[in-house]
mmCIF file of C-alpha atoms in Angstrom:
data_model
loop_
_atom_site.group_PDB
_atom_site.id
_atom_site.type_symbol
_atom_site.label_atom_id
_atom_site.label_comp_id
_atom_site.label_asym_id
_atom_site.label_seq_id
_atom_site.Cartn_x
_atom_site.Cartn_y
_atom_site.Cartn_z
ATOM 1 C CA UNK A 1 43.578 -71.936 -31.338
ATOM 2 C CA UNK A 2 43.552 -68.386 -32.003
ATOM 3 C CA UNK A 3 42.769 -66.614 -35.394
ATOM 4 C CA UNK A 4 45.036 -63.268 -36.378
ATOM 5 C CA UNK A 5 43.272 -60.712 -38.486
ATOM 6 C CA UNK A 6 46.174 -58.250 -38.357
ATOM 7 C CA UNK A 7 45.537 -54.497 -37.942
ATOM 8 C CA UNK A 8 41.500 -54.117 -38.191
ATOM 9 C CA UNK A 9 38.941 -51.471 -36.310
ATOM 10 C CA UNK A 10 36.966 -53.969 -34.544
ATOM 11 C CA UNK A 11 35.675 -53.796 -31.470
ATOM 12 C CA UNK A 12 32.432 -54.505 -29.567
ATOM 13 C CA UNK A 13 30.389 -52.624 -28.617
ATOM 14 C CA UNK A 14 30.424 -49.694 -30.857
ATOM 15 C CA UNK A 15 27.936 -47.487 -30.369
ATOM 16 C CA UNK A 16 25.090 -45.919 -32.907
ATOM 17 C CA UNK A 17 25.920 -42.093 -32.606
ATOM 18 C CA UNK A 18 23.393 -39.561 -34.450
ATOM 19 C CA UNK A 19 24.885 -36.311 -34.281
ATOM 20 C CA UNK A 20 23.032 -33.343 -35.175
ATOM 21 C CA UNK A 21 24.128 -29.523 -35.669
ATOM 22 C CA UNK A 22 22.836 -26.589 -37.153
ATOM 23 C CA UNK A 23 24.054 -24.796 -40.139
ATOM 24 C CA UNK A 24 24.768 -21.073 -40.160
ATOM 25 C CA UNK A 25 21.258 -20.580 -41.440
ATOM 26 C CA UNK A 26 19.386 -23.043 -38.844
ATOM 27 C CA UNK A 27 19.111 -25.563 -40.830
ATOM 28 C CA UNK A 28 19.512 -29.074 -39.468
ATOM 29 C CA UNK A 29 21.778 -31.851 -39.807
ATOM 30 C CA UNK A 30 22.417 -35.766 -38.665
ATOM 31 C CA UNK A 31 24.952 -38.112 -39.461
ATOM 32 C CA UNK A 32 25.848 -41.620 -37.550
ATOM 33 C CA UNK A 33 29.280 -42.430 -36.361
ATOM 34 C CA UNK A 34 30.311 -45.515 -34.723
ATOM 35 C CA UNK A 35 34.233 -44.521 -34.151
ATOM 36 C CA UNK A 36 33.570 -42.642 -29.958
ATOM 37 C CA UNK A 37 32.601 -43.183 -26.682
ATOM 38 C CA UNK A 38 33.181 -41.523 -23.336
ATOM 39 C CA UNK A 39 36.543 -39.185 -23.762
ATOM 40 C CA UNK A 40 36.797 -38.783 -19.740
ATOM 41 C CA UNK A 41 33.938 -37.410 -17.004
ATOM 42 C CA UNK A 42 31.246 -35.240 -18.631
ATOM 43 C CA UNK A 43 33.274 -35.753 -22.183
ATOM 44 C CA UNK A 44 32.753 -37.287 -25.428
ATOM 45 C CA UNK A 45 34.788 -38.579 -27.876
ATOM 46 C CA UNK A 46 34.344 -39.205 -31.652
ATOM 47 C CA UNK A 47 36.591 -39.564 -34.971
ATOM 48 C CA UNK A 48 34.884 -37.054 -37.359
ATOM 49 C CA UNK A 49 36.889 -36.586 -40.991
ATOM 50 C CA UNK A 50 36.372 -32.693 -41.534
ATOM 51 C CA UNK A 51 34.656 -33.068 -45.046
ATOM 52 C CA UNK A 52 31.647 -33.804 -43.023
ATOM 53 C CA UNK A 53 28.988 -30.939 -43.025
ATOM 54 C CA UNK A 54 28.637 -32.172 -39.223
ATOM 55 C CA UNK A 55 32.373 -30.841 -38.716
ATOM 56 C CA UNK A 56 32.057 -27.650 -40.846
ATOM 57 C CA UNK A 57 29.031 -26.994 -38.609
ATOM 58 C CA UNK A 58 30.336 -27.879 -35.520
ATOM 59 C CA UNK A 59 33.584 -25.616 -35.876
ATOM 60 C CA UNK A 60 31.324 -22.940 -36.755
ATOM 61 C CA UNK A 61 28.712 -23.367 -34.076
ATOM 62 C CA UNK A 62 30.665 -24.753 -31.269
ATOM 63 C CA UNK A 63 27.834 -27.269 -30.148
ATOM 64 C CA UNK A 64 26.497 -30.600 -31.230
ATOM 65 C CA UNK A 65 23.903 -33.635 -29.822
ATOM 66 C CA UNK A 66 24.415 -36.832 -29.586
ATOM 67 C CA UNK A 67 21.242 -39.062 -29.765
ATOM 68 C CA UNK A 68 21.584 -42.880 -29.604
ATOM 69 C CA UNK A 69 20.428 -44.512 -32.268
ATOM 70 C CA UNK A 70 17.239 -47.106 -31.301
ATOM 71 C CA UNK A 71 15.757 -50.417 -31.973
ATOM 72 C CA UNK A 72 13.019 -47.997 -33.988
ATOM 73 C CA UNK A 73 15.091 -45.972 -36.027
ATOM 74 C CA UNK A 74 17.164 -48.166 -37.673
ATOM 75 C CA UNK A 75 16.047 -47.449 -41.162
ATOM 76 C CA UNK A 76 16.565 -43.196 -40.581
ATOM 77 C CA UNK A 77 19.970 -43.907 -38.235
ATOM 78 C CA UNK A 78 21.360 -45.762 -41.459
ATOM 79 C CA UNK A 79 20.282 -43.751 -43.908
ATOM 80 C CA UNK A 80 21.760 -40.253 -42.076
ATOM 81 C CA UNK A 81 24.805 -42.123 -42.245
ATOM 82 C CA UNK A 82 24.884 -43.327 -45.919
ATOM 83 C CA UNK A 83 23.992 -39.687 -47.322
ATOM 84 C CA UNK A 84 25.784 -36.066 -47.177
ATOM 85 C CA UNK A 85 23.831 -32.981 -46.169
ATOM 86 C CA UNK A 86 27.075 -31.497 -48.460
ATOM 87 C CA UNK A 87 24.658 -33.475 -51.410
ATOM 88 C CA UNK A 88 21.200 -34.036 -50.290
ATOM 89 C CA UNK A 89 20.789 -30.483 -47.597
ATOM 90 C CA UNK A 90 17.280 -31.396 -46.640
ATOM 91 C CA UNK A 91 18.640 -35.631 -45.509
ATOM 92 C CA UNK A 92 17.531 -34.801 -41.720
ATOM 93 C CA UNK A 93 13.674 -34.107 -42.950
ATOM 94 C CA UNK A 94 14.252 -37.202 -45.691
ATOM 95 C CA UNK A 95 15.325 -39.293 -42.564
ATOM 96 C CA UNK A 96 11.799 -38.568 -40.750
ATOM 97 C CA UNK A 97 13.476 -36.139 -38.037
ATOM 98 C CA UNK A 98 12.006 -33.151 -36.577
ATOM 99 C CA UNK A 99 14.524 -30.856 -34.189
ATOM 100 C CA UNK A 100 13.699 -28.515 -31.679
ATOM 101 C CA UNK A 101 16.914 -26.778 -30.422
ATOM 102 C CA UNK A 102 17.995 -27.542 -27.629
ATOM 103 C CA UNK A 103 17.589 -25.810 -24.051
ATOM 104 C CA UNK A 104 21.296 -25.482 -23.564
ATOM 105 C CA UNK A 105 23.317 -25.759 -26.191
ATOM 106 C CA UNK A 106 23.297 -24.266 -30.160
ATOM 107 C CA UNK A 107 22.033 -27.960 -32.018
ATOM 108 C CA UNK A 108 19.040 -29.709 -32.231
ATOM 109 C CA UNK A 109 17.281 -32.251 -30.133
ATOM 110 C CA UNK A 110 16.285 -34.811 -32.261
ATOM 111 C CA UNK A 111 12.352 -35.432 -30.859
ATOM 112 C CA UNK A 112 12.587 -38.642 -32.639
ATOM 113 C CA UNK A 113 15.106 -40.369 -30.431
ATOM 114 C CA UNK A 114 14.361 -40.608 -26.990
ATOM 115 C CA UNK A 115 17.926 -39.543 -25.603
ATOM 116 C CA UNK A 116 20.413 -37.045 -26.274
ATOM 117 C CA UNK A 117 23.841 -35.700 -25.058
ATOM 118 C CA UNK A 118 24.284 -32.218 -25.746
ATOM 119 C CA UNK A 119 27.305 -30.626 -26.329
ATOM 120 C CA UNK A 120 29.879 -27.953 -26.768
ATOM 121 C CA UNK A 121 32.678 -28.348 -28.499
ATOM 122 C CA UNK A 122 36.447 -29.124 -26.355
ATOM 123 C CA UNK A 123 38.641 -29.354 -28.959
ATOM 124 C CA UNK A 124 38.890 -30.969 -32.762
ATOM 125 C CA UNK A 125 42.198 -32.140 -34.232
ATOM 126 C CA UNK A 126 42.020 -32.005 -38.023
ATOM 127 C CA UNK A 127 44.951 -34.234 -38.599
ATOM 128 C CA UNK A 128 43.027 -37.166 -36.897
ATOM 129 C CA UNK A 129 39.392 -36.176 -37.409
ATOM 130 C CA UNK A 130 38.964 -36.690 -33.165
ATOM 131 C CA UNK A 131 36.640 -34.484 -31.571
ATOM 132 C CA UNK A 132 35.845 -33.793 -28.438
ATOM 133 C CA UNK A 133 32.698 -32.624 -26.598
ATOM 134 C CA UNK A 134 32.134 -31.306 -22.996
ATOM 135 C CA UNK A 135 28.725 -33.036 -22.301
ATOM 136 C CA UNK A 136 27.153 -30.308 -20.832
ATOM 137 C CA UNK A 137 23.192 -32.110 -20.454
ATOM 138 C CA UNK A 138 21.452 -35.689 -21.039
ATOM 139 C CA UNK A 139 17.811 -35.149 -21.636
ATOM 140 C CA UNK A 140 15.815 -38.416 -21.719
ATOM 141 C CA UNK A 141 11.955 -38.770 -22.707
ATOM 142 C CA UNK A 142 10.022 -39.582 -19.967
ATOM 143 C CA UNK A 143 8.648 -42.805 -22.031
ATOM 144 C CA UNK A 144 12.337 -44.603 -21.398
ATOM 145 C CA UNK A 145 12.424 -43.965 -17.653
ATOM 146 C CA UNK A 146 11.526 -46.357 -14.887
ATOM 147 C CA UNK A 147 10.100 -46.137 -11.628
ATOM 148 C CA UNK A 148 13.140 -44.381 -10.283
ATOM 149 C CA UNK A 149 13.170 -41.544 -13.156
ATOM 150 C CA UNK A 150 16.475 -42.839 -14.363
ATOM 151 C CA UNK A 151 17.072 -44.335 -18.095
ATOM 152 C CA UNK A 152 15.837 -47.586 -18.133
ATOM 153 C CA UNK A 153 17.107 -50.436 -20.231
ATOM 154 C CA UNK A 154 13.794 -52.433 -20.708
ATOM 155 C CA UNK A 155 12.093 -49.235 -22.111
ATOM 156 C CA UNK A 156 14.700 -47.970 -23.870
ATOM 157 C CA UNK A 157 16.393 -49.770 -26.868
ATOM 158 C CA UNK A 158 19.639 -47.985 -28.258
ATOM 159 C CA UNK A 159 21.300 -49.995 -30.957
ATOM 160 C CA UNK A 160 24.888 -51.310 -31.297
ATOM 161 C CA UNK A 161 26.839 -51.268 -34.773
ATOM 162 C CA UNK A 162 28.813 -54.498 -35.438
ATOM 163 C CA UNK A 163 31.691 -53.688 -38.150
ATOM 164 C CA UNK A 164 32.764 -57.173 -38.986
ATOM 165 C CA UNK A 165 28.802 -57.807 -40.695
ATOM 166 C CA UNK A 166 27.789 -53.940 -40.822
ATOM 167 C CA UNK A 167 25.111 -55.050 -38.480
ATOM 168 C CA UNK A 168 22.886 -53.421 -36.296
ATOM 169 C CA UNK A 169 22.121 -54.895 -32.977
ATOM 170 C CA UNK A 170 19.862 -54.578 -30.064
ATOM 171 C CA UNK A 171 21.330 -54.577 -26.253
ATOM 172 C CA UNK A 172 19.778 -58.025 -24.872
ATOM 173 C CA UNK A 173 19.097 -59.394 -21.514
ATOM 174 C CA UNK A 174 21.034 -57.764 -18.072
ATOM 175 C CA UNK A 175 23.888 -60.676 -16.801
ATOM 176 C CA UNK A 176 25.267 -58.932 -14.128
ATOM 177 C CA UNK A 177 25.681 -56.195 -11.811
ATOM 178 C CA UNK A 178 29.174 -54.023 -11.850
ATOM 179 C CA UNK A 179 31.069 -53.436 -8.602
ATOM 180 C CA UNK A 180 29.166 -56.078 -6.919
ATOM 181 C CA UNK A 181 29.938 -59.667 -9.324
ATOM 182 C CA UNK A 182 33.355 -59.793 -8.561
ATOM 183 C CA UNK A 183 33.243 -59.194 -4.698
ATOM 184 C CA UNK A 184 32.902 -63.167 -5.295
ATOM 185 C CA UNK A 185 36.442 -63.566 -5.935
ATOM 186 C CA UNK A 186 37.735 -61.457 -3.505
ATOM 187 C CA UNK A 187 38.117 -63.728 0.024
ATOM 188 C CA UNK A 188 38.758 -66.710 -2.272
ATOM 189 C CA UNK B 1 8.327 -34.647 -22.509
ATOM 190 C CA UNK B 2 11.955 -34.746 -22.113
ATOM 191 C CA UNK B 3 13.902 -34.880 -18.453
ATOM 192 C CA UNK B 4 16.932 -33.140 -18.318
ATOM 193 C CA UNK B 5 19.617 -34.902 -16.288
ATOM 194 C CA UNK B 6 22.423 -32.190 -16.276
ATOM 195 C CA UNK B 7 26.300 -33.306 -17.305
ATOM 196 C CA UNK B 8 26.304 -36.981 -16.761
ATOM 197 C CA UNK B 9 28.692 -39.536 -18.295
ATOM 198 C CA UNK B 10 25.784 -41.265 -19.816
ATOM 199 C CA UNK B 11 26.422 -42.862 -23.186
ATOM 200 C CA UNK B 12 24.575 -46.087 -25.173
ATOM 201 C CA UNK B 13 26.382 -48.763 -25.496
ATOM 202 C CA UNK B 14 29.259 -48.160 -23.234
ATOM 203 C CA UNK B 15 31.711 -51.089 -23.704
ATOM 204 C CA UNK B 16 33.380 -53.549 -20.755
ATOM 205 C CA UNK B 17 37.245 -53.039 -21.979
ATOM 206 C CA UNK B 18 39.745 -55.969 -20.027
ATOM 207 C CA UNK B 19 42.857 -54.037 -20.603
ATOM 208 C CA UNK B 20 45.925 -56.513 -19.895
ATOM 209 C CA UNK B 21 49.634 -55.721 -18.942
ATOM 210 C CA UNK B 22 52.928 -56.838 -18.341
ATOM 211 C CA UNK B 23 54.726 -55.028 -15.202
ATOM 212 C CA UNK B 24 58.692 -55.147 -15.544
ATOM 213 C CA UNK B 25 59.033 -58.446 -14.448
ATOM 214 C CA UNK B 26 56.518 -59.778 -16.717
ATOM 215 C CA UNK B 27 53.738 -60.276 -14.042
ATOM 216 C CA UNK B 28 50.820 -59.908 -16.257
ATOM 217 C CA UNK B 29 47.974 -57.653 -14.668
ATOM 218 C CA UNK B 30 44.216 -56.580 -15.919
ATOM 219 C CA UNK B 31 41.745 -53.914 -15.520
ATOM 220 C CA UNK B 32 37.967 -52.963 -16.421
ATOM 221 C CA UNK B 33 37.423 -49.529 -18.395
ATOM 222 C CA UNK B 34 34.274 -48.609 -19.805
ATOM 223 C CA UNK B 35 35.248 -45.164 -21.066
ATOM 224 C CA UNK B 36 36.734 -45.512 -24.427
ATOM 225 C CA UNK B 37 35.973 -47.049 -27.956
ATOM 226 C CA UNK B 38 37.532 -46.284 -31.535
ATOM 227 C CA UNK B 39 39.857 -43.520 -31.732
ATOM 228 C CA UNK B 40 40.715 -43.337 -35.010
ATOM 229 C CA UNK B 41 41.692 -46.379 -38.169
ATOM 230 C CA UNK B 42 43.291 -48.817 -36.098
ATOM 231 C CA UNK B 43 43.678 -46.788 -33.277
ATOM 232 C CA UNK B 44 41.714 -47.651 -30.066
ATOM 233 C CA UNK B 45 41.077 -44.732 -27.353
ATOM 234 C CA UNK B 46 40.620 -45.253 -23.746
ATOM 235 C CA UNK B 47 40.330 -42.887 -20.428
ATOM 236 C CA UNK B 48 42.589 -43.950 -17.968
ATOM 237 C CA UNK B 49 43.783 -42.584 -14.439
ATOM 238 C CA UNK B 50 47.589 -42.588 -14.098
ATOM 239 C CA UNK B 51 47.152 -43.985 -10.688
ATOM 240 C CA UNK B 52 46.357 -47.707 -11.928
ATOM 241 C CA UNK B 53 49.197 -50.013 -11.969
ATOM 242 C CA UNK B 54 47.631 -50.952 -15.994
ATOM 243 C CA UNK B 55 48.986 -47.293 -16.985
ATOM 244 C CA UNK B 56 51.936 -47.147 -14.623
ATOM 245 C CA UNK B 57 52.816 -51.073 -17.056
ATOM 246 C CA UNK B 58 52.100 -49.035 -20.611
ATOM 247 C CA UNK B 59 54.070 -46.355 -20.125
ATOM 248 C CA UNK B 60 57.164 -49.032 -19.245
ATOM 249 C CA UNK B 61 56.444 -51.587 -21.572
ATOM 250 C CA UNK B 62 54.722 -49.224 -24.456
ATOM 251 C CA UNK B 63 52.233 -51.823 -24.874
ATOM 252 C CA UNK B 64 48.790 -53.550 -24.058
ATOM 253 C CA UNK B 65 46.058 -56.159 -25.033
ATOM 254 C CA UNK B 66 42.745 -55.209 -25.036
ATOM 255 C CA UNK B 67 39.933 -57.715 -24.514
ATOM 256 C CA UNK B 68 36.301 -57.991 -24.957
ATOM 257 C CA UNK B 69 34.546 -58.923 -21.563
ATOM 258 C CA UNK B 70 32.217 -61.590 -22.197
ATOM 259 C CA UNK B 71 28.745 -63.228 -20.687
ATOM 260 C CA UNK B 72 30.654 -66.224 -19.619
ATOM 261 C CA UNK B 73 33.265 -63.567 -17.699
ATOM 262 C CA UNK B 74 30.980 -61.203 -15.619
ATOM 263 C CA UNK B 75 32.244 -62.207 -12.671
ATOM 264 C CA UNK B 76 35.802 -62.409 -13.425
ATOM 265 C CA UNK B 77 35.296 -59.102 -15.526
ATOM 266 C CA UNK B 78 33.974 -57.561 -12.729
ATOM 267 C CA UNK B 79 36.908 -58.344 -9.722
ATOM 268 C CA UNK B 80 39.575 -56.927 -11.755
ATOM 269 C CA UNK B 81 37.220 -53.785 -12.244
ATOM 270 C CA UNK B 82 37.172 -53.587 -8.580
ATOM 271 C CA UNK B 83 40.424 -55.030 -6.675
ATOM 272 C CA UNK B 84 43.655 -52.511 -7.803
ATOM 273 C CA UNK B 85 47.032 -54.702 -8.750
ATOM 274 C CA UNK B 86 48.521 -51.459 -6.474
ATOM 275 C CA UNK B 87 46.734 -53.562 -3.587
ATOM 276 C CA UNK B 88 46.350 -57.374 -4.536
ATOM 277 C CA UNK B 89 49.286 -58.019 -6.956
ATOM 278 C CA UNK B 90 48.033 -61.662 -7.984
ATOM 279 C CA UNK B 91 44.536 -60.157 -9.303
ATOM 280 C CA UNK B 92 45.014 -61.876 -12.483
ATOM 281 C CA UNK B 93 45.492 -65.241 -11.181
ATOM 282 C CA UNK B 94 42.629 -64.726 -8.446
ATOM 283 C CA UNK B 95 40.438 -63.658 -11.407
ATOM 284 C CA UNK B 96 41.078 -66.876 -13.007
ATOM 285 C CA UNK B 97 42.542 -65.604 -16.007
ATOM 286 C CA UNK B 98 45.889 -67.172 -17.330
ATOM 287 C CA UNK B 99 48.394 -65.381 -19.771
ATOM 288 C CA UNK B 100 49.966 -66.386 -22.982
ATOM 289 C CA UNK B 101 52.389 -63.508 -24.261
ATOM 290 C CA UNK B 102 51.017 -61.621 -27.123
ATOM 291 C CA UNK B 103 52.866 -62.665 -30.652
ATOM 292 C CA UNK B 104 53.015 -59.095 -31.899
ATOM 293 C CA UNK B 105 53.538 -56.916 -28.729
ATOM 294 C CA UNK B 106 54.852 -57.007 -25.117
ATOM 295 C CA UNK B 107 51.572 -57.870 -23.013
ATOM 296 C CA UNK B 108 49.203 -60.499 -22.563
ATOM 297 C CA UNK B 109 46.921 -62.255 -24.062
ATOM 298 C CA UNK B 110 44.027 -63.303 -21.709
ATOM 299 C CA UNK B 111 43.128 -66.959 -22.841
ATOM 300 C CA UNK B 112 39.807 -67.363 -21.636
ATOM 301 C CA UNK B 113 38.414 -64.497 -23.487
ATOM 302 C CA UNK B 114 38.328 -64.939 -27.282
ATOM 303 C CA UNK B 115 38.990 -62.027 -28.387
ATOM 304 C CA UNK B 116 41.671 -59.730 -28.317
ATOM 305 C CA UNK B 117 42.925 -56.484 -29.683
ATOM 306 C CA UNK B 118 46.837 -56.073 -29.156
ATOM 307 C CA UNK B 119 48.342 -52.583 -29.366
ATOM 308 C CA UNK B 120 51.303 -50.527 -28.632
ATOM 309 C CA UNK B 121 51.160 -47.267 -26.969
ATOM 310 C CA UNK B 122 51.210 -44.208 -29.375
ATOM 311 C CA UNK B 123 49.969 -41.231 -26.716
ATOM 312 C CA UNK B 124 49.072 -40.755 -23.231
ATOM 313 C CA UNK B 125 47.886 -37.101 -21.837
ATOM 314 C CA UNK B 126 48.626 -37.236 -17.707
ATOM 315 C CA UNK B 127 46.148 -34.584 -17.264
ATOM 316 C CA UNK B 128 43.110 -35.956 -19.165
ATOM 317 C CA UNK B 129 44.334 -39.881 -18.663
ATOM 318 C CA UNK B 130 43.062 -40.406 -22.551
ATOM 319 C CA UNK B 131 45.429 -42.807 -24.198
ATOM 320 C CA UNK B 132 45.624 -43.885 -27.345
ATOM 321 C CA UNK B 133 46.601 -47.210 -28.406
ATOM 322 C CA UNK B 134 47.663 -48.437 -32.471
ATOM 323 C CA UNK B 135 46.002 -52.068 -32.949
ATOM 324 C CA UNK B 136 48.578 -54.078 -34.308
ATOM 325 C CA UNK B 137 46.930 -57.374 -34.939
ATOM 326 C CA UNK B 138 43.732 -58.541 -32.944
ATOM 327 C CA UNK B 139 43.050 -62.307 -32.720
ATOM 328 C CA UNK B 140 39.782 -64.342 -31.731
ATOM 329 C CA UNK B 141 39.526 -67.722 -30.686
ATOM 330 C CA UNK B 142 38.260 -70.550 -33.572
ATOM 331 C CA UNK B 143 34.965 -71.085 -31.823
ATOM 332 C CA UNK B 144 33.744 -67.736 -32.069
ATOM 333 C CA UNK B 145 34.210 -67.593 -35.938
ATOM 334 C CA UNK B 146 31.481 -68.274 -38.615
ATOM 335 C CA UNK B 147 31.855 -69.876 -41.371
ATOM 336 C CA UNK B 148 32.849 -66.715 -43.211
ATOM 337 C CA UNK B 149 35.917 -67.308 -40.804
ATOM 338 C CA UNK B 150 35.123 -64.107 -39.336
ATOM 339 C CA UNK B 151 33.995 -63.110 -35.790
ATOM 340 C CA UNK B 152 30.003 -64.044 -35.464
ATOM 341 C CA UNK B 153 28.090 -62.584 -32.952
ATOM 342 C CA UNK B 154 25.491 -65.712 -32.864
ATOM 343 C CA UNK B 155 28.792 -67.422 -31.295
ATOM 344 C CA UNK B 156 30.616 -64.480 -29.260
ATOM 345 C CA UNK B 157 29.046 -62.165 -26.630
ATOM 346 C CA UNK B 158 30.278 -59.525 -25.527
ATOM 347 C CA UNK B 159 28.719 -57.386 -22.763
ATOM 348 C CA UNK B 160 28.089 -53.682 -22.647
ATOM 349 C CA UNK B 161 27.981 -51.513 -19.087
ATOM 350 C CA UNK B 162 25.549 -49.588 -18.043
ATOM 351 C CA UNK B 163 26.502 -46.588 -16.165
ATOM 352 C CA UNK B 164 23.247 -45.906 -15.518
ATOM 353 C CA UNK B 165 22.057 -48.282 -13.106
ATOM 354 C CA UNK B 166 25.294 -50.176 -13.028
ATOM 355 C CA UNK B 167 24.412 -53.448 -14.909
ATOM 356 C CA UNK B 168 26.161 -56.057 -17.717
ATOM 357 C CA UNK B 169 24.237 -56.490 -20.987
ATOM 358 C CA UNK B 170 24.592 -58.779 -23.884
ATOM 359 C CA UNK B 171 24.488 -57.853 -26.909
ATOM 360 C CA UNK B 172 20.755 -58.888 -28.485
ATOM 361 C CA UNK B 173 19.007 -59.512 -31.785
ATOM 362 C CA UNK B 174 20.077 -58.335 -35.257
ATOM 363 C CA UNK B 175 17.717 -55.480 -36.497
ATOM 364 C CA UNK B 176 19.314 -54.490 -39.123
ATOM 365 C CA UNK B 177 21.736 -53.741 -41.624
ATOM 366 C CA UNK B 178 24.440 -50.691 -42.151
ATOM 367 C CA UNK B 179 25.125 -48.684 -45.598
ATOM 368 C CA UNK B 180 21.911 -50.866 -46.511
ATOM 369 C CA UNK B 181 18.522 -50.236 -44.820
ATOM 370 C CA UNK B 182 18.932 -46.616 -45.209
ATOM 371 C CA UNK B 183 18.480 -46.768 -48.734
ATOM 372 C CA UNK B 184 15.044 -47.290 -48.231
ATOM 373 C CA UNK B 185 14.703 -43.493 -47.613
ATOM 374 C CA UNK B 186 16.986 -42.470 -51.007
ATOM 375 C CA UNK B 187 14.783 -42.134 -53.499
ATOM 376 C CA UNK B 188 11.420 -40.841 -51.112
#
């Protein structure tokens, strides 16, 4: 038997996305959105109302950064998203974060979180608050990469956001390998 | 130290999307996407080439299901991510899965995974392949509710892709809790 819940935003995983401009003066900014996810090859996606100082920077600047949130920022990734910069201008310091701008695009690198997408803006459509970023670097610390210099999923911990419990949730154990599983089926 | 890894389509946690179809003579079809997440309220976004019979179904029909790929599915999950409906028309079947037509919208419901977002088509853009889908009900199976009679992740689990190394995850612990453990930092 199957449950209907009508019309809700649920879906799993959402992700934990920090993103983090600069002001026309420098100054930095975070907030956390869980509405995105890849938009198509080397593009991001993400529903951003345009009250957000985040927008007004980002339509000014024409860049952004995307840093997953982690298992050990919870506490700062929640709080960036419960307060405004357009109230509280100094919440990126208050949330522990230091920035140093990044190599290739105008927004900061958040040194706190170990990866980052960084970005220049595509396009933004202010009757749906979607955005969308041309990814135009990853930069990874080199603590979350393995042997093979890639991102690494047993040193690096981003979080997921659950919407039905507002909970935050670790990725757990690896169950399978993609393209490769379902050859099982395939001579059956 | 930070590694830069150039434009990648790197993003944490990507999800593993089962997108379902009807084809005009109501052979029901399914395919894996990873690229996509929450457009907008109620509105679901996902990148998808017009080449795959799934798109070639939505734009007849003007509707889909989406479902959450589970741990108990990987393999399943995985075949119809890599065998094309174009090529082997019974996919569905030889994945196992068996329909049950959606009560809300023109496309099926997968039965063995419990839980399902149904959705008509509101936009597709041929050049990008981003489509955007309204969710008009979504439905989970009994056993993966609490007993808040909502979905509980201590009874459903979903997996996430990583595009990195190609692997499944499950979703892991709780660590935390949103609009809540940032208020720890408020008043600092």
């Amino acid at each position: 038997m199957r449950k209907n819940f009508g019309p809700k935003t649920f879906l799993y995983p959402m992700p934990v996305l920090i993103i983090s401009t600069y002001d026309e003066n420098g100054v930095p900014d975070a907030m956390n959105a869980a509405w995105g996810g890849i938009h198509d090859t080397n593009q991001i996606g993400i529903c951003l109302g345009g009250d957000h100082k985040t927008v007004k920077n980002i339509l000014k600047t024409g860049a952004f950064t995307v840093s997953m949130a982690d298992r050990d920022h919870v506490i700062a990734a929640d709080y960036v998203g419960i307060v405004s910069a357009n109230n509280v201008p100094d919440k990126f310091a208050r949330a522990g974060f230091h920035a140093e701008k990044s190599e290739f695009v105008n927004a900061p690198v958040i040194l706190e979180l170990p990866m980052t997408i960084e970005c220049t803006l595509v396009s933004y459509d202010e009757d749906s608050g979607y955005m969308v970023g041309q990814i135009v670097n990853i930069c990874a610390e080199e603590s979350i990469l393995g042997a093979d210099g890639l991102i690494d999923l047993t040193k690096f911990f981003p979080i997921t956001y659950d919407s039905v419990h507002h909970g935050y949730y670790t990725l757990g154990e690896r169950v399978g390998s993609a393209f490769s599983d379902g050859k099982a089926l395939e001579n059956k």
